[in-house]
Coordinates of C-alpha atoms (C1' of nucleotides) in Angstrom, one line a residue:
Chain A
X1 CA 0.2 0.3 -0.3
X2 CA 2.3 2.6 1.5
X3 CA 5.1 0.8 0.4
X4 CA 6.6 2.4 -2.4
X5 CA 6.3 5.6 -0.8
X6 CA 8.7 4.8 2.2
X7 CA 11.8 3.9 0.2
X8 CA 12.8 7.8 0.3
X9 CA 13.7 6.5 3.5
X10 CA 17.9 5.5 3.0
X11 CA 17.1 2.7 2.1
X12 CA 20.6 0.9 1.8
X13 CA 19.3 -0.7 -1.8
X14 CA 21.1 -3.6 -2.9
X15 CA 22.6 -3.0 -6.5
X16 CA 25.4 -6.3 -6.8
X17 CA 24.8 -8.9 -9.9
X18 CA 23.4 -11.8 -7.2
X19 CA 20.8 -9.6 -6.7
X20 CA 20.0 -7.9 -9.6
X21 CA 19.4 -12.1 -10.8
X22 CA 17.8 -12.8 -8.5
X23 CA 15.4 -9.8 -8.9
X24 CA 14.7 -9.4 -12.7
X25 CA 14.4 -13.7 -12.2
X26 CA 11.6 -13.6 -9.6
X27 CA 9.5 -10.2 -11.8
X28 CA 10.0 -12.7 -14.1
X29 CA 8.7 -15.7 -12.9
X30 CA 5.9 -14.0 -11.4
X31 CA 4.1 -12.5 -14.0
X32 CA 4.8 -16.3 -16.3
X33 CA 2.8 -17.3 -13.6
X34 CA 0.7 -14.6 -13.1
X35 CA -0.1 -15.0 -17.0
X36 CA -0.5 -18.7 -16.8
X37 CA -3.2 -19.0 -14.3
X38 CA -4.9 -16.0 -15.9
X39 CA -5.2 -18.1 -19.0
X40 CA -7.3 -21.2 -16.9
X41 CA -3.8 -23.2 -16.1
X42 CA -4.4 -22.3 -12.2
X43 CA -2.7 -25.8 -11.3
X44 CA 0.3 -24.6 -12.0
X45 CA 3.3 -23.2 -10.3
X46 CA 7.0 -22.4 -9.9
X47 CA 8.2 -26.2 -8.9
X48 CA 5.4 -27.5 -11.3
X49 CA 6.7 -25.6 -14.5
X50 CA 10.2 -26.1 -13.2
X51 CA 9.8 -30.3 -13.4
X52 CA 7.5 -30.1 -16.8
X53 CA 10.8 -27.4 -18.5
X54 CA 12.4 -31.2 -18.8
X55 CA 10.1 -33.3 -20.2
X56 CA 10.2 -33.4 -23.9
X57 CA 7.6 -32.8 -26.1
X58 CA 7.6 -36.5 -26.8
X59 CA 7.5 -37.9 -23.0
X60 CA 10.4 -39.8 -21.8
X61 CA 11.7 -42.3 -19.2
X62 CA 10.0 -40.6 -15.6
X63 CA 14.4 -42.3 -14.9
X64 CA 15.6 -39.8 -18.0
X65 CA 13.5 -36.5 -16.5
X66 CA 14.7 -37.1 -13.1
X67 CA 18.4 -37.4 -14.1
X68 CA 17.5 -33.7 -16.0
X69 CA 15.5 -32.4 -13.4
X70 CA 18.4 -32.5 -11.2
X71 CA 15.9 -32.9 -7.6
X72 CA 15.3 -36.3 -6.4
X73 CA 13.9 -39.1 -7.4
X74 CA 10.8 -39.2 -4.4
X75 CA 10.8 -35.1 -5.5
X76 CA 10.1 -35.7 -9.3
X77 CA 7.5 -38.5 -8.5
X78 CA 5.4 -36.4 -6.3
X79 CA 5.9 -33.8 -8.6
X80 CA 4.3 -36.0 -11.0
X81 CA 1.8 -37.5 -9.1
X82 CA 0.3 -34.1 -9.0
X83 CA 0.0 -33.0 -12.5
X84 CA -0.6 -36.2 -13.0
X85 CA -4.3 -35.6 -10.7
X86 CA -4.1 -32.7 -12.7
X87 CA -4.8 -34.0 -16.1
X88 CA -1.4 -32.5 -17.6
X89 CA 1.3 -35.7 -18.1
X90 CA 0.1 -39.1 -17.9
X91 CA 2.7 -41.8 -16.4
X92 CA 2.4 -45.6 -18.9
X93 CA 4.8 -48.6 -18.1
X94 CA 7.3 -48.7 -20.7
X95 CA 7.3 -52.0 -23.0
X96 CA 10.9 -51.5 -23.4
X97 CA 11.6 -51.8 -19.2
X98 CA 9.4 -53.9 -17.4
X99 CA 10.9 -51.7 -14.4
X100 CA 10.4 -48.0 -16.1
X101 CA 7.8 -46.1 -16.5
X102 CA 7.2 -43.2 -19.4
X103 CA 5.9 -40.1 -18.7
X104 CA 4.0 -38.3 -21.5
X105 CA 2.3 -34.9 -21.9
X106 CA -1.6 -35.6 -22.6
X107 CA -4.0 -32.7 -24.2
X108 CA -4.4 -30.7 -22.0
X109 CA -1.4 -30.7 -21.1
X110 CA -0.2 -30.0 -24.6
X111 CA -2.5 -27.0 -24.8
X112 CA -0.5 -25.9 -21.4
X113 CA 2.5 -25.6 -23.1
X114 CA 1.3 -24.3 -26.8
X115 CA -0.1 -21.0 -24.0
X116 CA 3.2 -21.2 -22.1
X117 CA 5.0 -20.5 -25.5
X118 CA 3.0 -17.0 -26.1
X119 CA 3.2 -15.8 -22.9
X120 CA 7.0 -16.3 -23.0
X121 CA 7.4 -14.5 -25.8
X122 CA 4.9 -11.7 -24.5
X123 CA 6.6 -11.6 -22.2
X124 CA 10.3 -10.7 -23.9
X125 CA 8.2 -8.3 -26.3
X126 CA 7.0 -5.8 -23.3
X127 CA 11.3 -6.8 -21.9
X128 CA 12.6 -5.4 -25.6
X129 CA 9.8 -2.2 -25.0
X130 CA 11.5 -1.7 -21.9
X131 CA 14.9 -1.9 -23.0
X132 CA 15.1 -2.0 -26.7
X133 CA 16.5 -4.4 -29.3
X134 CA 20.3 -3.6 -28.6
X135 CA 20.5 -3.8 -24.7
X136 CA 18.2 -7.1 -25.0
X137 CA 20.3 -9.4 -26.9
X138 CA 23.2 -7.7 -24.8
X139 CA 21.3 -8.9 -22.0
X140 CA 20.8 -12.6 -23.6
X141 CA 24.3 -12.8 -25.0
X142 CA 25.7 -11.7 -21.3
X143 CA 23.9 -14.7 -20.0
X144 CA 24.8 -17.2 -22.1
X145 CA 28.1 -16.3 -21.7
X146 CA 28.2 -17.2 -18.4
X147 CA 25.9 -20.1 -18.5
X148 CA 29.0 -21.4 -21.2
X149 CA 31.3 -20.3 -18.5
X150 CA 30.1 -22.2 -15.6
X151 CA 29.9 -25.8 -17.1
X152 CA 33.2 -25.0 -19.0
X153 CA 34.4 -24.5 -15.1
X154 CA 32.5 -27.4 -13.9
X155 CA 34.5 -29.7 -16.5
X156 CA 37.7 -28.3 -15.5
X157 CA 37.0 -29.2 -12.7
X158 CA 39.0 -32.7 -12.1
X159 CA 36.7 -35.5 -11.8
X160 CA 34.0 -32.2 -10.2
X161 CA 30.8 -34.8 -10.5
X162 CA 28.7 -33.5 -13.9
X163 CA 26.7 -30.3 -13.0
X164 CA 22.9 -31.1 -14.6
X165 CA 22.2 -27.9 -16.4
X166 CA 18.8 -27.2 -14.3
X167 CA 15.7 -26.1 -17.1
X168 CA 12.9 -24.2 -16.3
Chain B
X1 CA 28.2 -38.7 -12.0
X2 CA 27.3 -39.7 -15.5
X3 CA 24.7 -36.2 -16.0
X4 CA 27.5 -34.6 -18.2
X5 CA 27.9 -37.3 -20.7
X6 CA 24.2 -37.4 -21.3
X7 CA 23.5 -34.3 -22.0
X8 CA 24.4 -35.4 -25.7
X9 CA 21.0 -36.0 -26.0
X10 CA 18.9 -34.7 -27.9
X11 CA 17.7 -32.3 -25.8
X12 CA 15.6 -29.4 -26.5
X13 CA 17.3 -27.3 -23.7
X14 CA 15.3 -24.2 -22.8
X15 CA 16.8 -20.8 -24.2
X16 CA 14.4 -17.8 -23.3
X17 CA 15.1 -14.6 -21.2
X18 CA 13.2 -16.4 -18.4
X19 CA 14.8 -19.6 -18.7
X20 CA 18.9 -17.8 -18.3
X21 CA 18.0 -15.9 -15.8
X22 CA 16.8 -18.0 -14.0
X23 CA 19.3 -20.4 -14.0
X24 CA 22.1 -17.8 -14.2
X25 CA 20.7 -16.2 -10.6
X26 CA 20.6 -19.6 -9.1
X27 CA 24.1 -20.9 -9.9
X28 CA 24.6 -17.4 -8.8
X29 CA 23.0 -18.5 -4.4
X30 CA 24.6 -21.5 -5.4
X31 CA 27.9 -20.3 -5.2
X32 CA 27.3 -17.7 -3.2
X33 CA 25.8 -20.0 -0.1
X34 CA 28.3 -22.5 -0.1
X35 CA 31.4 -19.7 0.1
X36 CA 29.7 -18.8 2.8
X37 CA 29.2 -21.6 4.4
X38 CA 32.4 -22.7 3.1
X39 CA 33.9 -19.2 5.5
X40 CA 32.0 -20.9 8.6
X41 CA 28.2 -19.7 8.3
X42 CA 26.6 -22.8 8.2
X43 CA 23.4 -21.5 9.4
X44 CA 23.4 -19.2 6.5
X45 CA 20.3 -20.5 4.1
X46 CA 18.6 -18.5 1.1
X47 CA 15.4 -17.5 3.2
X48 CA 17.7 -16.0 5.8
X49 CA 20.3 -14.2 3.8
X50 CA 16.8 -12.9 1.8
X51 CA 15.8 -11.4 4.9
X52 CA 19.3 -10.2 6.5
X53 CA 19.1 -8.1 2.8
X54 CA 16.4 -6.1 4.2
X55 CA 17.9 -5.1 8.2
X56 CA 19.9 -1.9 8.0
X57 CA 23.1 -2.2 9.4
X58 CA 21.9 0.0 11.7
X59 CA 19.2 -2.4 13.1
X60 CA 15.6 -1.1 12.7
X61 CA 11.8 -2.3 14.1
X62 CA 10.8 -5.2 13.2
X63 CA 7.2 -4.0 11.6
X64 CA 9.6 -1.4 9.6
X65 CA 11.3 -4.7 8.4
X66 CA 8.3 -6.8 7.7
X67 CA 7.2 -3.7 5.7
X68 CA 10.6 -4.3 3.3
X69 CA 10.5 -8.2 2.5
X70 CA 7.0 -8.3 1.3
X71 CA 6.7 -11.8 3.0
X72 CA 3.7 -12.3 5.9
X73 CA 4.8 -10.7 9.6
X74 CA 4.6 -13.8 10.5
X75 CA 7.7 -15.5 8.5
X76 CA 9.7 -13.0 9.2
X77 CA 8.9 -13.1 12.6
X78 CA 9.9 -17.1 12.4
X79 CA 13.3 -16.7 10.7
X80 CA 14.3 -13.6 12.9
X81 CA 13.5 -16.3 15.5
X82 CA 15.9 -19.0 13.6
X83 CA 18.4 -16.1 13.2
X84 CA 17.9 -15.1 16.7
X85 CA 19.2 -18.8 17.8
X86 CA 21.7 -18.7 15.6
X87 CA 22.8 -15.4 17.9
X88 CA 23.6 -13.9 14.2
X89 CA 20.4 -10.5 15.3
X90 CA 19.0 -10.2 18.5
X91 CA 15.6 -7.9 19.5
X92 CA 15.3 -5.5 22.0
X93 CA 12.6 -3.7 22.9
X94 CA 11.8 0.0 21.2
X95 CA 11.6 2.6 24.0
X96 CA 10.1 4.4 21.6
X97 CA 7.3 2.2 21.1
X98 CA 6.3 0.1 23.9
X99 CA 4.5 -2.9 20.9
X100 CA 7.7 -2.8 19.2
X101 CA 10.5 -4.4 19.0
X102 CA 13.9 -3.0 17.7
X103 CA 15.8 -5.6 15.7
X104 CA 19.8 -5.3 15.7
X105 CA 23.4 -7.2 14.0
X106 CA 25.1 -8.9 16.7
X107 CA 29.3 -9.2 16.6
X108 CA 28.9 -12.1 15.0
X109 CA 26.0 -11.5 12.2
X110 CA 28.1 -8.3 11.2
X111 CA 31.2 -10.5 11.2
X112 CA 28.8 -12.1 8.2
X113 CA 27.5 -9.7 6.7
X114 CA 31.4 -8.6 6.0
X115 CA 32.4 -12.1 4.9
X116 CA 29.3 -12.0 2.8
X117 CA 30.3 -8.2 1.0
X118 CA 33.7 -10.2 0.3
X119 CA 32.2 -13.2 -1.3
X120 CA 29.8 -11.1 -3.8
X121 CA 33.4 -9.4 -4.8
X122 CA 35.1 -12.0 -5.7
X123 CA 32.1 -14.1 -7.0
X124 CA 31.9 -10.2 -9.4
X125 CA 35.7 -10.6 -10.1
X126 CA 35.3 -14.2 -11.3
X127 CA 31.9 -12.7 -13.8
X128 CA 33.8 -10.6 -15.5
X129 CA 37.4 -12.8 -16.0
X130 CA 34.5 -14.9 -17.6
X131 CA 33.1 -12.5 -19.4
X132 CA 35.3 -10.0 -20.0
X133 CA 34.1 -6.4 -18.5
X134 CA 32.7 -5.3 -21.1
X135 CA 29.9 -7.1 -21.5
X136 CA 28.9 -7.0 -17.5
X137 CA 29.2 -3.5 -17.4
X138 CA 26.4 -4.5 -20.3
X139 CA 24.6 -7.3 -17.7
X140 CA 24.5 -5.0 -14.9
X141 CA 22.8 -2.2 -17.0
X142 CA 20.5 -4.4 -19.2
X143 CA 19.3 -5.9 -15.2
X144 CA 18.9 -2.4 -13.7
X145 CA 17.3 -0.5 -16.7
X146 CA 14.5 -2.9 -16.5
X147 CA 14.0 -3.4 -12.9
X148 CA 13.4 0.2 -13.5
X149 CA 11.3 0.3 -16.2
X150 CA 9.0 -2.7 -14.1
X151 CA 9.2 0.0 -11.2
X152 CA 7.5 2.5 -14.3
X153 CA 5.2 0.1 -15.3
X154 CA 3.6 -0.5 -11.9
X155 CA 3.9 3.0 -11.1
X156 CA 1.3 4.1 -14.1
X157 CA -0.5 1.3 -13.1
X158 CA -3.2 3.5 -11.6
X159 CA -3.5 2.0 -8.4
X160 CA -1.9 -0.8 -8.4
X161 CA -0.9 -1.1 -4.5
X162 CA 3.4 -0.3 -4.9
X163 CA 5.9 -2.9 -5.5
X164 CA 8.6 -3.9 -2.8
X165 CA 11.8 -3.5 -3.7
X166 CA 12.4 -7.2 -2.3
X167 CA 16.1 -8.0 -2.0
X168 CA 18.1 -10.2 -1.1
Chain C
dC1 C1' 21.2 -68.3 -12.2
dT2 C1' 22.3 -66.3 -8.7
dA3 C1' 24.3 -61.0 -7.3
dG4 C1' 24.2 -56.3 -7.6
dA5 C1' 22.6 -52.5 -10.1
dT6 C1' 18.5 -49.8 -11.8
dA7 C1' 13.5 -48.1 -11.8
dG8 C1' 9.3 -46.4 -9.1
dT9 C1' 7.0 -46.6 -4.4
dC10 C1' 5.9 -45.4 0.7
dA11 C1' 6.4 -43.2 4.8
dA12 C1' 8.5 -39.7 7.7
dG13 C1' 10.9 -35.5 8.6
dT14 C1' 12.3 -30.6 7.6
dA15 C1' 12.2 -25.3 5.7
dG16 C1' 10.3 -21.7 4.0
dC17 C1' 6.2 -19.9 4.2
dT18 C1' 0.5 -19.0 4.5
dT19 C1' -4.0 -17.9 7.3
dG20 C1' -6.5 -17.1 11.2
dA21 C1' -7.2 -16.0 16.3
dC22 C1' -5.6 -13.8 19.8
dC23 C1' -3.0 -10.4 23.3
dT24 C1' -0.9 -5.9 23.7
dT25 C1' -0.5 -1.0 23.2
dA26 C1' -0.7 3.5 21.1
dC27 C1' -3.6 7.3 19.5
dG28 C1' -7.4 10.0 17.4
dT29 C1' -11.7 11.7 18.3
dG30 C1' -16.5 12.6 20.9
Chain D
dC1 C1' -9.9 11.9 29.5
dA2 C1' -12.0 7.4 27.7
dC3 C1' -12.7 4.4 24.4
dG4 C1' -13.0 2.2 19.5
dT5 C1' -10.2 1.5 16.8
dA6 C1' -5.4 0.7 14.6
dA7 C1' -0.6 -0.6 14.6
dG8 C1' 2.8 -4.6 16.8
dG9 C1' 3.9 -9.4 17.7
dT10 C1' 2.9 -13.8 19.5
dC11 C1' 0.6 -18.9 18.8
dA12 C1' -0.4 -21.8 16.6
dA13 C1' -1.7 -25.2 12.5
dG14 C1' -2.0 -26.5 7.4
dC15 C1' 0.2 -26.1 2.8
dT16 C1' 4.1 -26.6 -0.4
dA17 C1' 8.3 -28.4 -2.4
dC18 C1' 12.0 -30.6 -1.4
dT19 C1' 14.7 -34.1 1.6
dT20 C1' 16.3 -39.0 3.5
dG21 C1' 15.7 -43.8 4.3
dA22 C1' 13.8 -48.3 3.7
dC23 C1' 11.2 -51.1 0.7
dT24 C1' 9.8 -53.8 -3.5
dA25 C1' 9.8 -55.5 -8.6
dT26 C1' 12.7 -56.2 -12.4
dC27 C1' 16.6 -56.5 -15.3
dT28 C1' 21.5 -57.9 -16.6
dA29 C1' 26.7 -59.5 -15.8
dG30 C1' 29.3 -62.6 -14.7

DNA sequence: CTAGATAGTCAAGTAGCTTGACCTTACGTG
DNA sequence: CACGTAAGGTCAAGCTACTTGACTATCTAG
């Protein structure tokens, strides 16, 4: 309510790279989640989004999903339980392996993905409008370079147990 | 273990701004938390960091902290309980207001802040080394512009209840 | 054909929030 | 100056998103 007004206190606002990244990431996620819910996907949460980002459009083994998502298999399972209950994905026995299960999007899930893609593009357009095409491109470039550098640092790091590429 | 190796699967890696921001933010936080724990601050967690970022070096009213931190007063209280138990902050009655309490860093807390500042600078130096001074500056500039644009968009947004500047 | 690795499930516990109910203290108004 | 209401804080209970540990079923290598 009066939060903005109060910022004229000498506020020691943090301004380091970590805070800026966090702030921008939070803002993006809030935008995205809000738009998804507005688009009728009330089941959408951040944690679920994180998992969905790893599920290949064509479906995949649950074990492969666990490997990619960098959280415990039990956590993946619980999230999948929820998504299955919401009718976003379905789990089928893997014909190739009696132990395995295949995770696949339902019709409803694919619809949500489509909406998600649209919303991402809308947000991106808004960002470009806000800071300009050039700056936006520079931003993406710097973030990609940073990530690539991170991966490289990991790689050099003799015997570090490989870092999973976390996704959204 | 074999996670990196598996990435040669056709992986549909996401590459939109939201994902890049999230990834970079996560990486930074992991770096920071790891370094803090390595520096002997085992009590350090992300949530606590988020709150500490809002506590002025000189201490402040608990109610002011609640206002700035953009989470419920009960959540703030629980986090403070933890930080107090760890000896990072202390709570004193406010002499000006019988209802209020003052939150203040202890010696240990101030030491942790100092270490935190050092670590932030180290990470930043690493980032600059990774992508170059120029790109790093552009990154910071773009992130700041984005945040400023966000605030402005909020401001225009007739009567939107002011957005708190979340911190870390 | 059996030892052990792999795929998945079930159960219980933790961190970090939330909302709701409550008590105490301050303050503006009639 | 009393009193209704707002503000500051606490206590309790519940939820989400994880975690670790223990277990079952299936596959595969020797």
